[in-house]
XYZ file of C-alpha atoms in Angstrom:
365
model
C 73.465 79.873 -78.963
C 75.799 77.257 -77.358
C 78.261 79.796 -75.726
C 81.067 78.836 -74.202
C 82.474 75.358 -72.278
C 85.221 75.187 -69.366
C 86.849 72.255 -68.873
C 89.453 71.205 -66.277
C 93.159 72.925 -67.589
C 95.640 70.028 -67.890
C 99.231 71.774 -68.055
C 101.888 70.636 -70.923
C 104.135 68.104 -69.232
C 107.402 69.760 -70.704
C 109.838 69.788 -68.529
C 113.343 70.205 -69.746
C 115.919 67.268 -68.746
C 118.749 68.119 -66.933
C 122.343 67.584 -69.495
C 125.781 68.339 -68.846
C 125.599 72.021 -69.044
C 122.840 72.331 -66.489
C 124.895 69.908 -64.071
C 127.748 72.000 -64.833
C 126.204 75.212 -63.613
C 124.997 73.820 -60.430
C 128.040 71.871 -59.970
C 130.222 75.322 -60.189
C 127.873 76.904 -58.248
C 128.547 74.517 -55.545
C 132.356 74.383 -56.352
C 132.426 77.780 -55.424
C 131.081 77.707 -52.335
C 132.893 74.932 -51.019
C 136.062 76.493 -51.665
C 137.319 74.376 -54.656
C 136.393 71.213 -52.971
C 135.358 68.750 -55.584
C 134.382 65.966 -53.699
C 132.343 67.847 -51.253
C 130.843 69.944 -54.477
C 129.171 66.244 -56.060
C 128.534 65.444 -52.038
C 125.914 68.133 -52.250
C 125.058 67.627 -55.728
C 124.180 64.446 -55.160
C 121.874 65.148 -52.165
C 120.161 67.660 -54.593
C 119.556 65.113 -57.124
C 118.032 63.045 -54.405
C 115.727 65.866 -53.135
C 114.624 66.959 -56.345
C 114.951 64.264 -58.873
C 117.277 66.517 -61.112
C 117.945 63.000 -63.067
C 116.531 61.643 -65.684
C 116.137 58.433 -67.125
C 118.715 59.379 -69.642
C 121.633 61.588 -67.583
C 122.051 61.396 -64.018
C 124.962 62.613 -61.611
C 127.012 59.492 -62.833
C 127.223 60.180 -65.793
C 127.267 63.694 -65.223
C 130.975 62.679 -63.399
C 132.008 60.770 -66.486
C 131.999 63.467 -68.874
C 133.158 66.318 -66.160
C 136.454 63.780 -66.320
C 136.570 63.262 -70.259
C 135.914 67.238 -70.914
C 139.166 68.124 -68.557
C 137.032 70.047 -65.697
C 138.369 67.664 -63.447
C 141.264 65.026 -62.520
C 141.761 62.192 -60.382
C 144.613 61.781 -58.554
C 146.851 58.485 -59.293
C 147.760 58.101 -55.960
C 144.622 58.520 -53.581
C 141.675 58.388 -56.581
C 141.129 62.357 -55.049
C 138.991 64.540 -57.212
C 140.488 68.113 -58.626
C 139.701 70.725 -60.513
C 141.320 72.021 -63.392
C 142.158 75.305 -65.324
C 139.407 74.887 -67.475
C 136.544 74.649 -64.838
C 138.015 78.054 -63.521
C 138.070 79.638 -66.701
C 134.633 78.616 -67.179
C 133.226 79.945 -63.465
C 134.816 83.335 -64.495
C 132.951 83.334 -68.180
C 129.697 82.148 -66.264
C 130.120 85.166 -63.987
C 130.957 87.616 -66.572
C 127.548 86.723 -68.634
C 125.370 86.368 -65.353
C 126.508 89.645 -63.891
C 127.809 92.010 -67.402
C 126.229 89.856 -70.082
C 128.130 89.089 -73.152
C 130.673 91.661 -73.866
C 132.458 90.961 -77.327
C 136.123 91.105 -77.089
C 137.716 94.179 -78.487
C 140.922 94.834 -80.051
C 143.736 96.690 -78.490
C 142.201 96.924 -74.898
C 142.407 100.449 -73.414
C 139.934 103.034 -72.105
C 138.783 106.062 -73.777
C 139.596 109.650 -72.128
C 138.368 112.876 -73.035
C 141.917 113.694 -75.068
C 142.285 112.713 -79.404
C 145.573 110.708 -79.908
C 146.725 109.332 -83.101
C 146.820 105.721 -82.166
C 143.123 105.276 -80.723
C 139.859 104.594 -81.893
C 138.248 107.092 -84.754
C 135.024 108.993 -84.054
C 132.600 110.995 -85.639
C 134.618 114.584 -84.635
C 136.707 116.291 -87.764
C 139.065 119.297 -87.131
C 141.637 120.560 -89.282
C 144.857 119.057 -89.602
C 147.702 119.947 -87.530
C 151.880 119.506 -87.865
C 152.383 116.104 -86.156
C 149.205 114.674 -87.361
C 149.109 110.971 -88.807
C 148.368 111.222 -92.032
C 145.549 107.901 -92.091
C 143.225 110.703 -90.219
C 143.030 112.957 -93.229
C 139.906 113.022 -94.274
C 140.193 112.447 -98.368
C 136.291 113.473 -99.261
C 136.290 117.021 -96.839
C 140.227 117.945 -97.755
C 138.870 117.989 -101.536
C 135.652 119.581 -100.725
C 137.728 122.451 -98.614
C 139.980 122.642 -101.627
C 136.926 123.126 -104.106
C 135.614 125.722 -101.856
C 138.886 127.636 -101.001
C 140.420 127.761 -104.569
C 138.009 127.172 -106.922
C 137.452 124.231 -109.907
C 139.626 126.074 -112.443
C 142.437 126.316 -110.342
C 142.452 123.304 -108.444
C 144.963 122.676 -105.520
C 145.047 121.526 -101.743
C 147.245 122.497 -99.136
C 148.151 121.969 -95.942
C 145.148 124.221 -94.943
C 142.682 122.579 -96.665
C 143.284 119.456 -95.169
C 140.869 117.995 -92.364
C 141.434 115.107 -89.801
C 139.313 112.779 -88.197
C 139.306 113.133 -84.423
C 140.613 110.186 -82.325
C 140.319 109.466 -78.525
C 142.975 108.559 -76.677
C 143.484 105.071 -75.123
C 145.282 104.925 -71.611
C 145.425 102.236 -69.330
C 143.852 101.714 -66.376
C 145.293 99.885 -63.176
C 142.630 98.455 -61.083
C 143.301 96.751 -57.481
C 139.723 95.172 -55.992
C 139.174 94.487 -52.248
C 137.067 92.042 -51.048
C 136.020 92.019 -47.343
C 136.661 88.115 -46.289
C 135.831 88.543 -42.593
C 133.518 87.030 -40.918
C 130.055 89.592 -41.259
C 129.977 87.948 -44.837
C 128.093 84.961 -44.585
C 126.654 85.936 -40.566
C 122.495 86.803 -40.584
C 121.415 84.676 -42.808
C 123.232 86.207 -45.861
C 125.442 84.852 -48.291
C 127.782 87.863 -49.567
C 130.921 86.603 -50.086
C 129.237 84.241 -53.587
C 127.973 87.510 -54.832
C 131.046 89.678 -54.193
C 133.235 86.962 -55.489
C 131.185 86.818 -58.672
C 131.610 90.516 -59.218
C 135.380 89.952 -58.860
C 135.645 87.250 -61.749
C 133.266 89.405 -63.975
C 135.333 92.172 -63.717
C 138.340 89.926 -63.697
C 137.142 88.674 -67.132
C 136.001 91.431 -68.897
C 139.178 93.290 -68.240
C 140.773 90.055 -69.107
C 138.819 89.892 -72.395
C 137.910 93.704 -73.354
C 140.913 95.812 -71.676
C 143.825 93.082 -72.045
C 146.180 96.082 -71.559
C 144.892 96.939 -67.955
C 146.054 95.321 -64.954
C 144.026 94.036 -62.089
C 145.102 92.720 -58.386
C 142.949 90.825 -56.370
C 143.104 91.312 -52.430
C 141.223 90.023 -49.857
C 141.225 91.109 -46.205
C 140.133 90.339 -43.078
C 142.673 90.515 -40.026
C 145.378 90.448 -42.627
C 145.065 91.106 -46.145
C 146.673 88.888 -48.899
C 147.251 89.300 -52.503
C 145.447 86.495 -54.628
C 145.841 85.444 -58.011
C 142.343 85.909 -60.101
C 142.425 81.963 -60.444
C 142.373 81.500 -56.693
C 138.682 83.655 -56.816
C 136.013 81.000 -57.326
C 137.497 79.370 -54.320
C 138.126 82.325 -51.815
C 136.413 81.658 -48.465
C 135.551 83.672 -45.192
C 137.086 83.209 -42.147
C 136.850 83.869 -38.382
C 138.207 87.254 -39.550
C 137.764 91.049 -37.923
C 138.241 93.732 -40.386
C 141.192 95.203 -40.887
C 140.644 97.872 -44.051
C 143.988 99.788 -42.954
C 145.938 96.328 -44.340
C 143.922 96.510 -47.024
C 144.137 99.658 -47.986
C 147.737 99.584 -47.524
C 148.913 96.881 -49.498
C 146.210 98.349 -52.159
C 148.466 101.140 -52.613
C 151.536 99.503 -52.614
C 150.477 97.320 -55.458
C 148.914 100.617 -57.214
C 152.762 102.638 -56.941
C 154.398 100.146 -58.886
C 151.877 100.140 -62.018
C 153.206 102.826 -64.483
C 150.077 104.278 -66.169
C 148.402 107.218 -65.145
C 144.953 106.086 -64.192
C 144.464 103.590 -61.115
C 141.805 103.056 -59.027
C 140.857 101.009 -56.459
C 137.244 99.021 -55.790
C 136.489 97.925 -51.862
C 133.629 96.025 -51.281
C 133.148 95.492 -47.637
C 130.013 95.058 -45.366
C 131.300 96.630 -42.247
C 132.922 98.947 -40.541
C 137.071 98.534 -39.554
C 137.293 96.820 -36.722
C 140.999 95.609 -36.490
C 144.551 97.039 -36.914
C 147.536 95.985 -36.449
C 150.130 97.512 -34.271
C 153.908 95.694 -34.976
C 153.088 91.928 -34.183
C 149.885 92.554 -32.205
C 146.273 93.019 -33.582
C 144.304 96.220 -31.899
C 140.348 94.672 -32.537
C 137.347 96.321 -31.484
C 134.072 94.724 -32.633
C 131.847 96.635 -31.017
C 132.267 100.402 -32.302
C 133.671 102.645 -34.464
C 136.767 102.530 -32.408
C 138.505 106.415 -33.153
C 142.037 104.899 -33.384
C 140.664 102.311 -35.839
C 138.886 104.802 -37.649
C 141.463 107.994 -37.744
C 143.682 105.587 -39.496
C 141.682 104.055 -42.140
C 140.701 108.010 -43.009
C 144.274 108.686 -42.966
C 145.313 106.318 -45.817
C 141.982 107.766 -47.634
C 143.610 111.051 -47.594
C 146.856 109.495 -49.046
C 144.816 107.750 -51.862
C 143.781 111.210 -52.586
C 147.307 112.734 -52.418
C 148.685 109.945 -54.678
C 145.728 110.017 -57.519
C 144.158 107.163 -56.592
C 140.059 107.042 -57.096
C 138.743 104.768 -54.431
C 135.246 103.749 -54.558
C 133.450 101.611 -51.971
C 130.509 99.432 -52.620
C 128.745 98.872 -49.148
C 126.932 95.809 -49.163
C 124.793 97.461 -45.698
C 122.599 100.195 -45.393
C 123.042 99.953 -41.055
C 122.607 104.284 -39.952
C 125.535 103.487 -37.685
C 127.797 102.793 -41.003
C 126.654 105.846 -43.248
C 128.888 108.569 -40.999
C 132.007 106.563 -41.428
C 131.233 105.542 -45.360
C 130.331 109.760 -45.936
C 133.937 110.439 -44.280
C 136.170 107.773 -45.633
C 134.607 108.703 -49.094
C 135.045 112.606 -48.386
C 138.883 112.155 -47.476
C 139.211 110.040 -50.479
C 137.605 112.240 -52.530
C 135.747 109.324 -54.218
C 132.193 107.619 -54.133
C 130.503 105.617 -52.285
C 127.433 102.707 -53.028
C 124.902 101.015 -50.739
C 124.741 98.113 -52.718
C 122.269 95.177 -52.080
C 123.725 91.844 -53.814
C 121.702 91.944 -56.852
C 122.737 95.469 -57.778
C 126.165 95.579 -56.861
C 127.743 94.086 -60.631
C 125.193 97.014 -62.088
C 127.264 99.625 -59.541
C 131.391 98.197 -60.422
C 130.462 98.027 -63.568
C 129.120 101.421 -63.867
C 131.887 102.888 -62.240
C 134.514 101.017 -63.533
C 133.113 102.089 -67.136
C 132.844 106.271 -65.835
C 136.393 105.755 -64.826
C 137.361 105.017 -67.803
C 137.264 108.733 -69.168
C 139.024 110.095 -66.512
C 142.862 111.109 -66.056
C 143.021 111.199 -61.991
């Protein structure tokens, strides 16, 4: 019996060369975080390359800048020679995030969101009842009318009538107004943790699939820190923190001044934050406090909660912190809202909006 031989194991040398589309993603990546800054994107690019021999014989970052400038995802200036990006490489940072975070989501006609309700112009299912005045008269149901009318009155003397008749059951399609906060202050990128990338991700996923699946809804962007601005969805891949407080009463605010001017019935807004309010502002002056749950900060933020409540707004926070200190505040401000509440870590928190977004969709608030 010869049994068995070892030998030394020799791994397959097959490592996959780096082409355009793997540039690409590290290159948006990088775009991303340096706020739109396309020079200072290949900078760093470039000083990966050199670390870890992304090049090959074949492709390297030169040519990699060749073809981003023949595809269109970026321009050079004719009077400096300054790199900039284009529409195109923003389009394609929101379909990247959309596929990392939802995965592919096939675009659907018509765009709205189910409720509980049947409505003539939405989408059929499998639920028959019988046919009412007012009905559209595509629902009937051709093959259950007859049967009925077979049943009811009999082969030999054959009719159907407006009893008879049955309908297939459709579900209503509303809209759905959507405003999404994202904390910019400073807390975001502080200890050692990135969470502005991941909440801006979540924003262009959602931005997209909206975009793509629900191109009837409306969604505004707003970021806040001591102030809070309104930003345009193509402005997201670029949105940076700065030497910001947080100020969720400006947020919240402008959130639901955006929200009274959409007419359809459900709206909703999505705040993801990793602190607690520490800023307000009081006519031209800011009120901060950084180092507590300041009561005048607090009793104000809970105050426009309550109004989001009045008004029919859903609000649901995604907390990217599980500190003890925060939970009290997060159970209050979602108890006067009436809404719900996450402790998200950054690789669950596109599971959670999406999730939510998707529960929110049945619902007439």
């Amino acid at each position: 019996m010869l049994g068995y031989r070892f030998a030394g194991f020799v791994p397959a040398q097959n490592k996959k060369e780096m082409g355009f589309e793997q540039f690409l993603n590290i290159f948006t990546q990088l775009l991303s975080i340096t706020g739109g800054r396309v020079e200072e994107a290949l900078s760093w690019l470039t000083n990966l390359d050199n670390k870890y021999k992304l090049s090959s014989p074949n492709y390297g970052v030169g040519d990699f800048i060749e073809d981003l400038k023949k595809k269109g995802y970026i321009q050079e200036s004719s009077k400096d020679g300054s790199l900039s990006y284009t529409p195109r490489t923003t389009q394609h940072i929101r379909q990247r995030a959309l596929e990392e975070i939802f995965g592919k989501l096939k675009k659907a006609k018509g765009g709205e969101h189910k409720t509980p309700k049947s409505d003539k112009h939405g989408e059929a299912n499998t639920d028959k009842r019988n046919f009412e005045f007012g009905d559209d008269t595509s629902q009937i149901d051709h093959t259950d009318s007859i049967r009925n009318a077979q049943i009811n009155h009999g082969l030999s003397h054959f009719k159907l009538t407006e009893q008879d008749l049955t309908v297939n059951e459709r579900e209503n399609m509303s809209q759905t107004a959507t405003v999404l906060l994202i904390d910019i202050s400073h807390s975001m990128i502080l200890y050692g943790e990135d969470r502005i990338t991941p909440a801006k991700k979540v924003a262009m996923a959602l931005a997209e699939m909206i975009k793509t699946k629900y191109p009837k809804d409306s969604l505004d962007v707003i970021a806040f820190g001591n102030d809070a601005k309104l930003i345009k969805v193509s402005e997201l891949p670029y949105l940076e923190v700065g030497p910001y407080h947080t100020n969720t009463i400006a947020g919240m605010e402008m959130a639901l001044d955006v929200l009274r001017k959409r007419k359809c019935p459900n709206k909703q807004i999505f705040m993801i934050t990793d602190g607690k309010p520490t800023c307000m502002k009081i006519g031209i002056k800011y009120y901060k406090n950084s180092f507590g749950l300041d009561p005048k900060i607090i009793n104000k933020t809970l105050n426009l909660a309550s109004y989001a409540r009045k008004l029919g707004v859903s609000v649901t926070t995604f907390m990217i912190a599980s500190d003890p200190y925060l939970k009290q505040f997060v159970r209050d401000f979602t108890a006067a809202a009436n809404g719900n509440a996450y402790y998200s870590d950054l690789n669950r928190l596109g599971k959670f909006v999406f999730e939510d977004f998707k529960n929110n969709r049945r619902k007439q608030f």
